[in-house]
Structure formats: C-alpha cells, structure tokens
Coordinates of C-alpha atoms and ligand atoms in Angstrom, one line a residue:
X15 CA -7.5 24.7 -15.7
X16 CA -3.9 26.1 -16.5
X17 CA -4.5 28.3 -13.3
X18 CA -4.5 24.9 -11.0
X19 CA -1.4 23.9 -13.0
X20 CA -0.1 27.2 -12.2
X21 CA -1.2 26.8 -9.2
X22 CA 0.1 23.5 -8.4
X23 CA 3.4 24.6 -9.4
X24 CA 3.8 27.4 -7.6
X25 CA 2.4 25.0 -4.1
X26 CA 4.9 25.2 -1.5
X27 CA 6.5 21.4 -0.8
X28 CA 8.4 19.5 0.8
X29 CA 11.6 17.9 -1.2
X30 CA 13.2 14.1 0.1
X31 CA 15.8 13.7 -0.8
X32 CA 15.6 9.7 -2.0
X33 CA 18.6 7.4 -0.6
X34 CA 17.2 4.5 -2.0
X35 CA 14.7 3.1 1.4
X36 CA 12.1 1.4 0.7
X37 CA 9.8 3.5 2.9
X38 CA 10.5 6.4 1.1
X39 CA 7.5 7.2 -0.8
X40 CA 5.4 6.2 2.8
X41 CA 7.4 9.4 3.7
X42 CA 5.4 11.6 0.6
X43 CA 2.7 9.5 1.4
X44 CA 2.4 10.6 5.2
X45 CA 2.7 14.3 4.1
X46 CA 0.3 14.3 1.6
X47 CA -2.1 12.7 4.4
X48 CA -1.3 16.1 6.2
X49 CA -2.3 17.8 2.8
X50 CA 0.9 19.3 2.3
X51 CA 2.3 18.8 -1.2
X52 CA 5.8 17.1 -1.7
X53 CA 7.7 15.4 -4.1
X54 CA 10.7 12.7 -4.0
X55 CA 13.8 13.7 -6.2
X56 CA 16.9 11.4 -6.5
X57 CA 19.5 12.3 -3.1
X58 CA 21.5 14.8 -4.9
X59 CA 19.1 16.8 -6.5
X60 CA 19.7 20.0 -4.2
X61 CA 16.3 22.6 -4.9
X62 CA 19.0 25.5 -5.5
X63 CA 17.0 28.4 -5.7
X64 CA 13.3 26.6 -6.1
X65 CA 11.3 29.6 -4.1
X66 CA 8.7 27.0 -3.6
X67 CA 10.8 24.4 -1.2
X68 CA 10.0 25.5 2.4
X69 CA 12.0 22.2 4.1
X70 CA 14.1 19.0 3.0
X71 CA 13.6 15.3 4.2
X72 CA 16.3 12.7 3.7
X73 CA 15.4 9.4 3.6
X74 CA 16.3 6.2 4.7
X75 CA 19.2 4.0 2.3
X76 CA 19.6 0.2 2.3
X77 CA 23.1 1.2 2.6
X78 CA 25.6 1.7 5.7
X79 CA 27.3 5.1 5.8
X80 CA 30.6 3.1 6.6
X81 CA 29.3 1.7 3.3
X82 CA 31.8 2.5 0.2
X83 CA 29.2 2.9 -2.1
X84 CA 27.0 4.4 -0.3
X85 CA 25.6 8.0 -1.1
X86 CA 27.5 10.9 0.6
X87 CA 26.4 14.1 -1.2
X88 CA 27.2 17.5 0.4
X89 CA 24.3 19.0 2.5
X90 CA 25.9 22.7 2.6
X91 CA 24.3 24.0 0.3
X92 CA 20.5 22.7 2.6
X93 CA 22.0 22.8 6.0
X94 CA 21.1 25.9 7.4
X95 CA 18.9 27.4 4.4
X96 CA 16.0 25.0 4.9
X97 CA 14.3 23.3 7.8
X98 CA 16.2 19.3 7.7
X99 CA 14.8 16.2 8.8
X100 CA 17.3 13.0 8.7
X101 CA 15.4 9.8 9.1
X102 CA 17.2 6.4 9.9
X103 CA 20.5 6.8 7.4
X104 CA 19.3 10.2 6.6
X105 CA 20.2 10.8 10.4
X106 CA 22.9 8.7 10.8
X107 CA 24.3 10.5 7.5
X108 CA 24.0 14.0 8.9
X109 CA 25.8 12.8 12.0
X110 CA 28.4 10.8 10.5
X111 CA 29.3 13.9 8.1
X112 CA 29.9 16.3 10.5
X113 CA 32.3 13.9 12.6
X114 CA 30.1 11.7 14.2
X115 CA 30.1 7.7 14.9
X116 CA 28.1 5.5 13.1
X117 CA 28.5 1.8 14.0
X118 CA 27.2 -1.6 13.8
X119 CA 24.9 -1.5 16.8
X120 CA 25.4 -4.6 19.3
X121 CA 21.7 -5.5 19.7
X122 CA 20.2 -4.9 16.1
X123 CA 17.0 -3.2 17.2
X124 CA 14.2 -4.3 14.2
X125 CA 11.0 -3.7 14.6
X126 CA 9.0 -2.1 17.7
X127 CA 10.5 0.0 20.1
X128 CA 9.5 2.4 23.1
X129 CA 10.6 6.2 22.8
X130 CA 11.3 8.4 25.5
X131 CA 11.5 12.2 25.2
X132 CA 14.7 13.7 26.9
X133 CA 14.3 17.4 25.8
X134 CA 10.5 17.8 26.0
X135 CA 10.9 21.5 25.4
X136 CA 12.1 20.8 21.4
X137 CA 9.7 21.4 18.7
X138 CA 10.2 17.8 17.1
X139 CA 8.9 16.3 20.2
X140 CA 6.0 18.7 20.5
X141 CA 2.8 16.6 22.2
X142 CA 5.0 13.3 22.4
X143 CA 4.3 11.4 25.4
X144 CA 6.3 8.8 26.8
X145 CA 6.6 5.1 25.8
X146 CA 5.4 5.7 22.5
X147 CA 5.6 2.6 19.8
X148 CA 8.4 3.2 16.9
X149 CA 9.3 1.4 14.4
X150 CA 13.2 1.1 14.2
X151 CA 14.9 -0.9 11.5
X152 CA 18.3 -0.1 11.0
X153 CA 21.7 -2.6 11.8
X154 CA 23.9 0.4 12.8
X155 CA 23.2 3.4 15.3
X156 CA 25.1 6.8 15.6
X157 CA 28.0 5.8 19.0
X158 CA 28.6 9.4 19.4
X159 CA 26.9 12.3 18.3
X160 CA 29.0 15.6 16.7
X161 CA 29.8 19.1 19.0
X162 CA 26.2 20.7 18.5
X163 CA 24.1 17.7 18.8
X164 CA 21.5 17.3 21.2
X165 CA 19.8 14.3 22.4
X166 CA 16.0 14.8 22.4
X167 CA 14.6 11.1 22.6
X168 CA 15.9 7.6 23.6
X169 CA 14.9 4.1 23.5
X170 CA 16.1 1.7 25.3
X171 CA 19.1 0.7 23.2
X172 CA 19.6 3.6 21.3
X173 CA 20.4 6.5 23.2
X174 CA 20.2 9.0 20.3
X175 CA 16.9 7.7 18.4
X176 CA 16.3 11.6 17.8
X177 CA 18.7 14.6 17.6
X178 CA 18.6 18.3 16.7
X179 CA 21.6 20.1 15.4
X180 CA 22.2 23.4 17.6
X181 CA 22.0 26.8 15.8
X182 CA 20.1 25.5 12.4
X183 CA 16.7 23.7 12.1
X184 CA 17.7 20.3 11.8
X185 CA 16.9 17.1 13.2
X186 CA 17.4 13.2 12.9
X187 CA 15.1 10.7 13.8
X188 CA 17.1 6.9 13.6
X189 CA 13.0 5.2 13.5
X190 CA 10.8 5.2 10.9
X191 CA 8.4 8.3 11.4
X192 CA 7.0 7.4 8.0
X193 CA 5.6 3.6 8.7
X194 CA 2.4 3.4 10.2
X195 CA 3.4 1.5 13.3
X196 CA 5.3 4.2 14.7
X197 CA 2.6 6.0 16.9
X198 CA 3.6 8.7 16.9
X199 CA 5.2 8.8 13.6
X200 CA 2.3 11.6 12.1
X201 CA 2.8 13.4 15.0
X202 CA 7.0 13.9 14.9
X203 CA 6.1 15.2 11.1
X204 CA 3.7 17.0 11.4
X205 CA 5.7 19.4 13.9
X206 CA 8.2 19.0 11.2
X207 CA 5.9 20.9 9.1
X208 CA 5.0 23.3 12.0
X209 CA 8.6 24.1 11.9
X210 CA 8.8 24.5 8.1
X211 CA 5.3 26.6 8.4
X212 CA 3.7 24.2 5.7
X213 CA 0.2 25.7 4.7
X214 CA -2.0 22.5 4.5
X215 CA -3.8 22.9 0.7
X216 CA -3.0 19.4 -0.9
X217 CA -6.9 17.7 -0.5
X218 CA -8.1 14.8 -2.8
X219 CA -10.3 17.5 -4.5
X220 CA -7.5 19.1 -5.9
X221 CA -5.8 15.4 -7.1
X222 CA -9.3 14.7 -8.8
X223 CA -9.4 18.4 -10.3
X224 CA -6.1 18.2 -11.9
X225 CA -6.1 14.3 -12.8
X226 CA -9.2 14.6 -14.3
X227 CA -7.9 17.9 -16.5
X228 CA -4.9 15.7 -16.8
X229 CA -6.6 12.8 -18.6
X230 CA -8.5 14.8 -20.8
X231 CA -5.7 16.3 -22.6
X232 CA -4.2 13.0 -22.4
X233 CA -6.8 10.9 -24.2
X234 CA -8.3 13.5 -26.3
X235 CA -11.0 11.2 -28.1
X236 CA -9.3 7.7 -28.0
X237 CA -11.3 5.2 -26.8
X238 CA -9.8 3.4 -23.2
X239 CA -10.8 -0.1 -22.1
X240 CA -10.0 -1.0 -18.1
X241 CA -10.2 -4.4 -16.7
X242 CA -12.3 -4.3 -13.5
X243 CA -11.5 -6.1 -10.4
X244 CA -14.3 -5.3 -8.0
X245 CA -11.6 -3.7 -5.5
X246 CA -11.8 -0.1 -4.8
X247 CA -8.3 0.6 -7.0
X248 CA -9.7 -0.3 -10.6
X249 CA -13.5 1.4 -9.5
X250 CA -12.3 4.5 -8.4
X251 CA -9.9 4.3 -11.6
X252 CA -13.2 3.8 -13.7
X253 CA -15.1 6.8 -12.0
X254 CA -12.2 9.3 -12.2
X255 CA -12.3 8.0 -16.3
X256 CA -15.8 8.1 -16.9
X257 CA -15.4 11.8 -15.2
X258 CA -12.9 12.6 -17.8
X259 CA -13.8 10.4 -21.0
X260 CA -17.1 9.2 -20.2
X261 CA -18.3 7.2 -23.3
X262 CA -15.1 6.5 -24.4
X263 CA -14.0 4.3 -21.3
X264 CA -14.8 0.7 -21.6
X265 CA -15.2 -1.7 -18.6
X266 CA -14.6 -5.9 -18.7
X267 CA -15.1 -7.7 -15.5
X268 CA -14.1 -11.3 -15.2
X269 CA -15.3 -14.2 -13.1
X270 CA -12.5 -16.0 -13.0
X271 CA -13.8 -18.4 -10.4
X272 CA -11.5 -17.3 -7.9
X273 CA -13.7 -14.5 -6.5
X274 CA -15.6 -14.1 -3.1
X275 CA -19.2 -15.8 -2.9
X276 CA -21.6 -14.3 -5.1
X277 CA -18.7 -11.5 -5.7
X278 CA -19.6 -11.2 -9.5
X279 CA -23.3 -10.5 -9.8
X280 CA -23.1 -7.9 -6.5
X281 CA -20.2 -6.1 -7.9
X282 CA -21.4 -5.9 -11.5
X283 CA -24.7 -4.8 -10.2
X284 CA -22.8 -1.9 -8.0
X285 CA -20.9 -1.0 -11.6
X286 CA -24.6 -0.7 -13.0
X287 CA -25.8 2.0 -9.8
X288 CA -22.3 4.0 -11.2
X289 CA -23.6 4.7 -14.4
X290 CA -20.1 3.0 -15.7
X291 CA -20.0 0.9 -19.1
X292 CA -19.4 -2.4 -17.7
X293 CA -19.2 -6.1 -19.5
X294 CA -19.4 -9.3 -17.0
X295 CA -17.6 -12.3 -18.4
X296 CA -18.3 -16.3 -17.0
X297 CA -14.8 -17.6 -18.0
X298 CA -15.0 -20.4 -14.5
X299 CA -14.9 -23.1 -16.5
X300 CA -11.8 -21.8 -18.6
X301 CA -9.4 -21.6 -15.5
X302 CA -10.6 -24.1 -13.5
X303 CA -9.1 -26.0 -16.4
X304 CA -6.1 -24.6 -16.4
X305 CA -5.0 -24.7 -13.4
X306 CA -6.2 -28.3 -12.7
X307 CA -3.1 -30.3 -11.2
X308 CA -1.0 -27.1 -10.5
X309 CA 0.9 -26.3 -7.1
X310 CA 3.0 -23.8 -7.2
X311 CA 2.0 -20.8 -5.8
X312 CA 3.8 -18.8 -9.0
X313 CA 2.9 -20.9 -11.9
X314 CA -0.7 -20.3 -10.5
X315 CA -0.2 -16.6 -10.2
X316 CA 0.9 -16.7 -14.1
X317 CA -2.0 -19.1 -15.3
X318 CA -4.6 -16.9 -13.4
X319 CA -2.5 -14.0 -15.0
X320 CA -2.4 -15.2 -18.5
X321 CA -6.5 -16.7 -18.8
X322 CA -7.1 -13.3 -17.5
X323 CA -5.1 -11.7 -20.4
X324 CA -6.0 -14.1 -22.8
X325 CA -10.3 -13.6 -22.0
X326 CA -9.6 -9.9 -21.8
X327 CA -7.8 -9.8 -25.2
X328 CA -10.7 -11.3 -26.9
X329 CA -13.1 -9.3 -25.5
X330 CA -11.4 -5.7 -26.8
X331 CA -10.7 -6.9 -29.8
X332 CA -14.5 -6.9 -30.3
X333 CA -13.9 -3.1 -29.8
X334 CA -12.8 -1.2 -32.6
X335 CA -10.0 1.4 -32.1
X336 CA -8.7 0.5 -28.4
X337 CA -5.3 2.9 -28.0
X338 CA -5.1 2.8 -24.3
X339 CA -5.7 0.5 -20.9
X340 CA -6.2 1.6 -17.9
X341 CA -5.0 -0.1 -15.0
X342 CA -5.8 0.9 -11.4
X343 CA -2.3 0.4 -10.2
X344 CA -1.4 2.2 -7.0
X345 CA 2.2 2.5 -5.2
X346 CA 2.0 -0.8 -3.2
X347 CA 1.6 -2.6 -6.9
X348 CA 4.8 -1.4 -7.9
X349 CA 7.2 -3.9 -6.9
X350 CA 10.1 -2.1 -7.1
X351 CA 9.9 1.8 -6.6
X352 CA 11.4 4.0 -8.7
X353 CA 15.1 4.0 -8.3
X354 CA 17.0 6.9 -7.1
X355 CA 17.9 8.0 -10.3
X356 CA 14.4 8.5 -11.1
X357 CA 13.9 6.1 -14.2
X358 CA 11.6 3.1 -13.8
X359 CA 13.4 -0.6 -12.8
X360 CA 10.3 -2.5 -13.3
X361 CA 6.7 -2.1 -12.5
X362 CA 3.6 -4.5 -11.6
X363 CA 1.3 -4.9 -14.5
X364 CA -2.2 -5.6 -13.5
X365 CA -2.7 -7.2 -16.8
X366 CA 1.3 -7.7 -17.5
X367 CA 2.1 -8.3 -20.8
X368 CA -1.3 -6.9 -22.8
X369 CA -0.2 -3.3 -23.5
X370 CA 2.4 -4.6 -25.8
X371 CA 0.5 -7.2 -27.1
X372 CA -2.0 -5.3 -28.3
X373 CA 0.1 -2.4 -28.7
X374 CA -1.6 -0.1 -26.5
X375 CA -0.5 2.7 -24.1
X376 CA -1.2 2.3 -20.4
X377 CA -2.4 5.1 -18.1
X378 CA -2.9 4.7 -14.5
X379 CA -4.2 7.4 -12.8
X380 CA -3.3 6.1 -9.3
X381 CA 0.4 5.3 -9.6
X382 CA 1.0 7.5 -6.9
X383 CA -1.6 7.7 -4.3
X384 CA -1.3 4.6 -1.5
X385 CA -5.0 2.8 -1.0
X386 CA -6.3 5.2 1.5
X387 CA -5.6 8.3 -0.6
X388 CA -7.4 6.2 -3.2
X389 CA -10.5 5.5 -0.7
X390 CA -10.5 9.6 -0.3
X391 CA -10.8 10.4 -3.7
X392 CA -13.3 7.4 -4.2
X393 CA -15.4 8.9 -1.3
X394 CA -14.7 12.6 -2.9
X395 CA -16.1 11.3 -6.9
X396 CA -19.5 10.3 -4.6
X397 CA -18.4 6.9 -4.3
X398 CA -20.7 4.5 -2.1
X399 CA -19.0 3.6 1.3
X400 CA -19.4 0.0 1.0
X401 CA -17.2 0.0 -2.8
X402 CA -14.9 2.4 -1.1
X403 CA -14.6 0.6 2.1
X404 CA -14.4 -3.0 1.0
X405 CA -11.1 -4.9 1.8
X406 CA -8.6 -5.0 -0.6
X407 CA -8.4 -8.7 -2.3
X408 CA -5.9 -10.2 -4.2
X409 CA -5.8 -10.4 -8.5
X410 CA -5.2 -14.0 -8.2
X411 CA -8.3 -13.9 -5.8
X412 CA -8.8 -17.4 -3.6
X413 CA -6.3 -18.6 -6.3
X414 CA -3.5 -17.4 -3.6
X415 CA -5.9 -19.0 -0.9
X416 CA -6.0 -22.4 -1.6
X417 CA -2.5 -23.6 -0.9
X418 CA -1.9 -26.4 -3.5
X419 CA -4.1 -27.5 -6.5
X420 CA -7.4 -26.1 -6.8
X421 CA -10.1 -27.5 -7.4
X422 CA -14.1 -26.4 -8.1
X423 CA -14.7 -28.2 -4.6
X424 CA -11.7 -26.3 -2.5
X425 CA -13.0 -23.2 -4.0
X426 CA -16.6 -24.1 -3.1
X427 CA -15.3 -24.6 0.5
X428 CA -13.0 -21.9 0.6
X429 CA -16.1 -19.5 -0.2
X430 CA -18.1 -20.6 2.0
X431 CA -16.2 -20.5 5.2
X432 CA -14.4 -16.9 3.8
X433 CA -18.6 -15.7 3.5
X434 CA -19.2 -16.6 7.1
X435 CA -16.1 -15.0 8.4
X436 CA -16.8 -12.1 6.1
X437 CA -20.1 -11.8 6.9
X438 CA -19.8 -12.3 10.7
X439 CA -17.2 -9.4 10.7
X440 CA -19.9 -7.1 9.2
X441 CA -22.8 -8.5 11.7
X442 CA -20.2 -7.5 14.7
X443 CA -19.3 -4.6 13.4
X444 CA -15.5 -5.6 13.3
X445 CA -15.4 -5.2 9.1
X446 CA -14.4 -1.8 9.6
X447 CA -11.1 -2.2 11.5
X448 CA -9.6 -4.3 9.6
X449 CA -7.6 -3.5 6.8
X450 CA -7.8 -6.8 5.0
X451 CA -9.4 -10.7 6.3
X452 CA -10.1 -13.5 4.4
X453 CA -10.0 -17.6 4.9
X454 CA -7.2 -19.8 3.7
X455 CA -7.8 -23.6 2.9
X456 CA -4.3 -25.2 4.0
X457 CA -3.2 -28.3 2.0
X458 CA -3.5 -30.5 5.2
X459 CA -6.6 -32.9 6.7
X460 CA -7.0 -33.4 10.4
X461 CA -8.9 -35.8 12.5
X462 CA -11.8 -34.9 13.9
X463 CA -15.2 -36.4 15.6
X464 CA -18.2 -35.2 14.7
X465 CA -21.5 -37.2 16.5
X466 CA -19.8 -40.5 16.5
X467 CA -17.7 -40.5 13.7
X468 CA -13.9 -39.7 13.1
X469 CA -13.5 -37.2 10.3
X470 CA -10.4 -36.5 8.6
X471 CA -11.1 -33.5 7.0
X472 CA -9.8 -30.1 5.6
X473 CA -8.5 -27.3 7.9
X474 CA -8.8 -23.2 7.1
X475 CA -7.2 -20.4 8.8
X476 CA -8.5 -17.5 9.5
X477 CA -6.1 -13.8 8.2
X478 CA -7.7 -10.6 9.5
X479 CA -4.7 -7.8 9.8
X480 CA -4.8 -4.0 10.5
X481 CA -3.0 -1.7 8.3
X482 CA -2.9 1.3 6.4
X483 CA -1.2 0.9 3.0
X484 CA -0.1 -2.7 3.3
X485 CA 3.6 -2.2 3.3
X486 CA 3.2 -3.4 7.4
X487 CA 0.2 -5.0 9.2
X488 CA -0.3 -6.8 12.0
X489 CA -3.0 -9.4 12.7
X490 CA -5.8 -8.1 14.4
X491 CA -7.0 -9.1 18.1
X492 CA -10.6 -9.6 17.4
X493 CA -12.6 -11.2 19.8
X494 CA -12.1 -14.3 21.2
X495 CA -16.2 -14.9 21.4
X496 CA -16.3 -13.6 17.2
X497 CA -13.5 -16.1 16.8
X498 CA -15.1 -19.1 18.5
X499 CA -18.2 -18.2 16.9
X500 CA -17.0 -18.1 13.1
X501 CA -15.2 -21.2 14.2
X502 CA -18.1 -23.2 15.3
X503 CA -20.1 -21.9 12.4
X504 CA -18.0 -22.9 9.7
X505 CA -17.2 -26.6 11.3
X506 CA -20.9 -26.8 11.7
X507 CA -22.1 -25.5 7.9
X508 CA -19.5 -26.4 5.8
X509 CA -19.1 -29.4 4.6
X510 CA -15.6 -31.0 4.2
X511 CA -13.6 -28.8 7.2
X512 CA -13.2 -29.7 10.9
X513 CA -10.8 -27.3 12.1
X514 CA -10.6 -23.8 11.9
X515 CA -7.0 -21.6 13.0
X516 CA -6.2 -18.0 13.1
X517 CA -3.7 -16.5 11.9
X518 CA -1.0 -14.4 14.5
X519 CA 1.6 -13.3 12.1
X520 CA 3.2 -10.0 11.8
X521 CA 4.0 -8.6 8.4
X522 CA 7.5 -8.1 8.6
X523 CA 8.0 -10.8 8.7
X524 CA 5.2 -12.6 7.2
X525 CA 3.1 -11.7 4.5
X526 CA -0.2 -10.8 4.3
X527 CA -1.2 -13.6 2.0
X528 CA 0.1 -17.4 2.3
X529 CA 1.1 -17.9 -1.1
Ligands
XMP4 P1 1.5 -9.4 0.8 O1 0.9 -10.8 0.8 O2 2.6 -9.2 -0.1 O3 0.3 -8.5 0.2 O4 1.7 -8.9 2.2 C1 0.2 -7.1 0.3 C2 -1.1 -6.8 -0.4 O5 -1.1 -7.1 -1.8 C3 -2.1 -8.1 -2.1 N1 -1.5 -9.1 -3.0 C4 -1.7 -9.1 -4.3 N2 -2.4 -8.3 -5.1 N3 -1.7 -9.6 -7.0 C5 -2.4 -8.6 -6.5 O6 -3.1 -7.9 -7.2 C6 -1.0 -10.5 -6.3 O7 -0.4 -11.4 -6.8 C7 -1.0 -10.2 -4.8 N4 -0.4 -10.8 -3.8 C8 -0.7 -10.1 -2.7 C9 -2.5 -8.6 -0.8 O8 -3.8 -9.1 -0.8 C10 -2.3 -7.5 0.1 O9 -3.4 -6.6 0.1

C-alpha cells in the first residue's frame, strides 16, 4: 500500500490557487471528474519547485480587485513556468496586474449567458461552438485588456469573457467554467488540461484503494458506530467501512417519522442484502411529540436534529467501547468551505453536537468527493444501482416539507402524494433525470369542487430539479401529460388535497428545499 501513497504523491496535479469563491472546490471537483488529480492550496502558496505541478488555476474571490483588501499576490514566479488558467477574478486579476481595467460593469451580467468564440483557432476554445450557455456571476468586467491580450470569446455584454496572454500559456475565462450550467464549462477545462498534457489516472478505484488503506491505519481495532440515513452518502460511507473494519463498524437507522412512504422497512431490508450491521429504530411517536405546535422552519431543523441525537445516544451507549462516528458528510454538507488559509471555519455535522458529547472522534471518508464522485465509488464497492441512484433527501426528511406545524395527518398526506409523484417518475422513466423531486404540503387551503361539494382543502407543490452536485439546479421540464397525470392522481387518491402546483424556480436564486 505505501507504493499507492508513493504513488499518489508523486501523481501529477493541478494546483488552484484558492481566492476565497465559493465555486472553488467545483473547480477540483470538475478535474477530478476528468480523472486528473488536483488539490486547492490557499492563493499564495506558489508550488516553487514541486516537480509534480504540471499547470496552475486561480480561482474566483468574493472580492473586487479595485478591492483594498483584496488578494494581490505576485504571479511571476507561475506566469510563464506553468500553463495558467484565471477564472472570473482569477482573470480579471491577471488583467488588472499587468495594467489592465477592471471596472464595475454597467449591466451586472448574473446568471446565463451566450458565448461566442472570436479566435476559433486558440486551444482554450478547442471544439466550442457558438451560443454556448455560461454561467457568469461577477459585478465588474475587465474595460480594457493589457498589450498582449487577445480576445478569444464574447458575450453579449462582455466583450472579453475569455482572453489568452501572447507569448506564455495563459488564459482567463470571466464565467464560471467550474459550475455545471456552463455547457461548455468541462469542455474549456478539459483543453486546459490538453494544454498542461494532464495524464488522466485519478479513477474512483484508486480513492477507494487508498481510503480504504487510509481507514485501516486510522481505526486500527476501535470499534466505529454510523448513523444511517437511507441516502447514498451514509451507505456508501457504511460499505467503504465495512471494507476497511468490517465487524467493528456499527449501523443505527432511525424512523424518525419524517421519511418517504414505507422508506424504513425497504431501506433497512437493502442494508440486510449489503451484509452491513444494521439496527432499525421506531422513534415516530418520540418526534411527532416534539415537534407538535412548532413553525419555524429552524427550531424544527434543531428538534428533528436533537431527537435524532438524543435516540442515537442511547442506542451506542448499549455498545461498549465506541471511539469514533462516522458521518457521511460530503462537500455540499459543509456549509462553509475551508477558508483560504486552509484551517476549518465551521463544518455541518450530520449528527452536530454528539462527537463531543460522547467524546468521540469523527471520520468522514467523503469530506471531499461531491455526490456523483460518491455515486462512482458506490457503483465501484458493487453497490446496487437503485441505493446508488436514489435522489438525495433531506436529514430533516418531510420535516423541511411540511411548511408549518406538522402533524401525523400532514405527514400522512405529504407521503402519499410524494409516493405517487415518486412512483410515477419511475413508471415514466423520468426518475433518472432528475437530480432530486419530492412534494411539499404548503401551509394554505384552497377551494375546490369535487362532485357537488365545495372543498377547502390542502394544496402541495410539486419540486423535481436537475443538477449535479446541488450547488445550482434548475427545475426540470417534465412533461406536461406526467404533470397533469400526478396531478389528477393525487387530487383523486388522497384524501385532504385539492390542488396540486409545480414548482419553476431556479436555484440561484431559490433553494432546492422550501424551508
Ligand atoms: P438547498 O435547499 O439548500 O438544498 O438548495 C441543497 C441540498 O441539500 C439538501 N438539504 C439538506 N440536507 N439537512 C440535510 O442533510 C438539511 O437541513 C438540508 N437542507 C437541504 C437538499 O435536499 C438538497 O439536496
């Protein structure tokens, strides 16, 4: 195993340079997808003379470079040596520092955006066609462009969306190649890589190899206990354990009352098929009365949070020698990234709060990867497609569903019209591209008529998006003759709604969820 390290280490990558974006690690996240290996170091952390670096990214900043604090390290010492890709300030900052304009752009261009090749001859643009979506999200642009600068793309109110620098290989790209809505996003890096002649050896195989190696030395013989949430994050968490500590890994799965219809017995029964040591706990009752009479949206989030704690406490404690918990937290968990000085501001706890109650150590194999690394490495342990492939789902579960108080009877209804929109988008074959759909029960009655009589009942909306690692979706375009079917169906079979509405909301700048 100490050759993979050695291995590993000696892996060409890719370095980005952090400037603080918040789309940063979708940066390592897209080159990983293109199985090159890369890592994310603080801005000024220049590789000197690291033989493995073959190319440097700078990042986006939430900063302006007319900003006085923002981050203006020198970029002689990369210029020139390496292969340089600016994106969004990254660019501006490479223009701006060589005696370039940056200013605050008239029309603020957020969001989508059409690009149009100007030099189609320039590796960057490589296989780039015209009109292609970008994502842009920046308040200033570059106004005029250094000696040496050439314009290779446009939009319509940025005229240098994408530059190269003559006489080096570098570029700047002012959209976001990194986000998932930019079409052609993949493509503009992966010539990057062409350019930097990036061998392409990064594969799940090799993340389970070394992880698993990883853990091992890690846990030695201590026994681990993970909470299990049905989703593909905590099971593929459990596999890649049970691969490194087998009997030693303990599973709890609680009903909580907030799952999907039937959820609990067909998951537990999937844990079974896995070979993983699983115990199912009915704790309904115990939140239901807990969360009677409660509204808002965050004291529910803590409730559901601390019954969950509270259940999950008891149960270990029925287990002798617990040192660690293992939490299948991935990147879009972490609510704020790591800073650009490297250290940890604050992370998303799963189970917030139990480590050091319990005094135990937390590991969390999947810190890193976003959900569809996590689906690769769940389909490379051997993984059934139906765990790996089912939509992602909430902790708080239909708790973040039901807008308002809930209730046994909301979450009765809730379940029932989520298992017919559910189940209808496996029967059309529409489960698949979405990346996450569910029903919400609104906290408002409508009038109705059904036969003769005027009903004044609950309404649900309907949230299907697309997406890829949940920092951006947008709502998906199913069919109008799926939509009016679901709709009928669940007026027609479930008692206490009468009108049914579907959700057409971006995320930015709505959420995914409602609450
Ligand atoms: P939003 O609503 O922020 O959701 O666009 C992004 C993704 O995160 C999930 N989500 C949660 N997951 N606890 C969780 O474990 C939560 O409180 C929570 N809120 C949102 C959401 O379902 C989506 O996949």
């Amino acid at each position: 195993m100490q050759e993979i390290y050695r291995f590993i280490n000696m892996l060409e990558k890719i370095i980005i340079l952090d400037f603080g974006s918040q789309t940063t690690q979708l940066i390592a996240r897209r080159l990983r997808e293109l199985s090159v290996y890369c890592e994310i170091v603080p801005y000024n952390q220049f590789p000197g003379n690291d033989q493995s670096v073959i190319g440097v990214i700078l990042s986006g900043s939430p900063f302006s470079v007319n900003d006085s604090e923002a981050f203006k390290p020198d970029l002689s010492s990369i210029r020139g040596k390496y292969p340089v890709l600016g994106i969004c300030y990254g660019a501006q900052y490479l223009a701006w520092s060589s005696g370039g304009k940056v200013e605050k752009g008239n029309s603020r261009e957020y969001g989508r955006a059409c690009l149009i090749p100007v030099d189609r001859n320039d590796l960057l643009m490589n296989n780039i066609g015209d009109n292609a979506q970008v994502w842009m999200s920046h308040g200033d642009t570059i106004t005029a462009l250094p000696e040496h600068f050439t314009v290779i793309a446009s939009t319509a109110d940025v005229k240098a969306a994408a530059y190269r620098i003559e006489g080096e290989k570098t570029w700047g790209v002012q959209f976001h190649p990194e986000v998932y809505h930019t079409e052609i996003g993949t493509a503009v890096l992966d010539n990057f890589l062409t350019v930097c002649k990036a061998k392409k050896h990064w594969t799940p195989a090799s993340f389970i190899e070394t992880t698993v190696d990883k853990l091992k030395k890690q846990l030695g013989d201590d026994k681990v206990i993970l909470a299990l949430s049905g989703g593909v994050d905590s099971s593929v968490c459990a596999v890649l354990l049970n691969k490194a500590i087998g009997e030693n890994l303990t599973c709890i799965f609680v009903d909580n009352g907030l799952l999907r219809k039937n959820e609990f017995e067909k998951v537990l029964d999937d844990y079974k098929h896995l070979g993983l040591n699983v115990t199912g706990i009915d704790a309904k009752a115990c939140f239901y009365k807990q969360l009677a009479g409660v509204k808002e949206p965050e004291r529910k989030r803590k409730i559901i949070g601390k019954g969950f704690i509270d259940i999950f406490e008891q149960e270990a404690h029925k287990l002798k020698d617990v040192k660690w918990l293992a939490q299948g937290t991935i990147y879009p968990d972490v609510i704020e990234s790591l800073s650009i000085t490297g250290t940890v501001i604050k992370s998303h706890h799963n189970v917030g709060g139990l480590p050091e109650k319990m005094n135990l150590k937390l590991v969390e194999p999947l810190r890193l990867l976003f959900k569809d690394e996590v689906r690769k490495v769940g389909r490379e342990l051997g993984m059934k497609e139906h765990l790996i492939k089912r939509h992602p789902f909430p902790g708080p579960g239909l708790g973040v569903r039901i807008l308002g108080d809930i209730t046994p009877e909301k979450v009765r209804i809730l379940q029932d019209a989520d298992d017919i929109f559910i189940s209808g988008l496996r029967e059309w074959n529409l489960y698949d591209q979405v990346w996450q759909a569910g029903a919400i029960l609104l906290p408002v009655n409508s009038v109705g008529v059904m036969g003769d009589e005027r009903t004044y009942e609950n309404a649900v909306a309907l949230r299907a998006v697309t997406s890829t690692d949940a920092m951006t979706a947008d709502w998906a375009t199913l069919p109008y003759a799926f939509l009016s079917k679901i709709s009928s169906e669940i007026i027609n079979k479930v008692r206490g709604v009468n009108r049914v509405v579907y959700d057409i909301s971006s995320k930015p700048p709505s959420t995914i969820e409602w609450e």
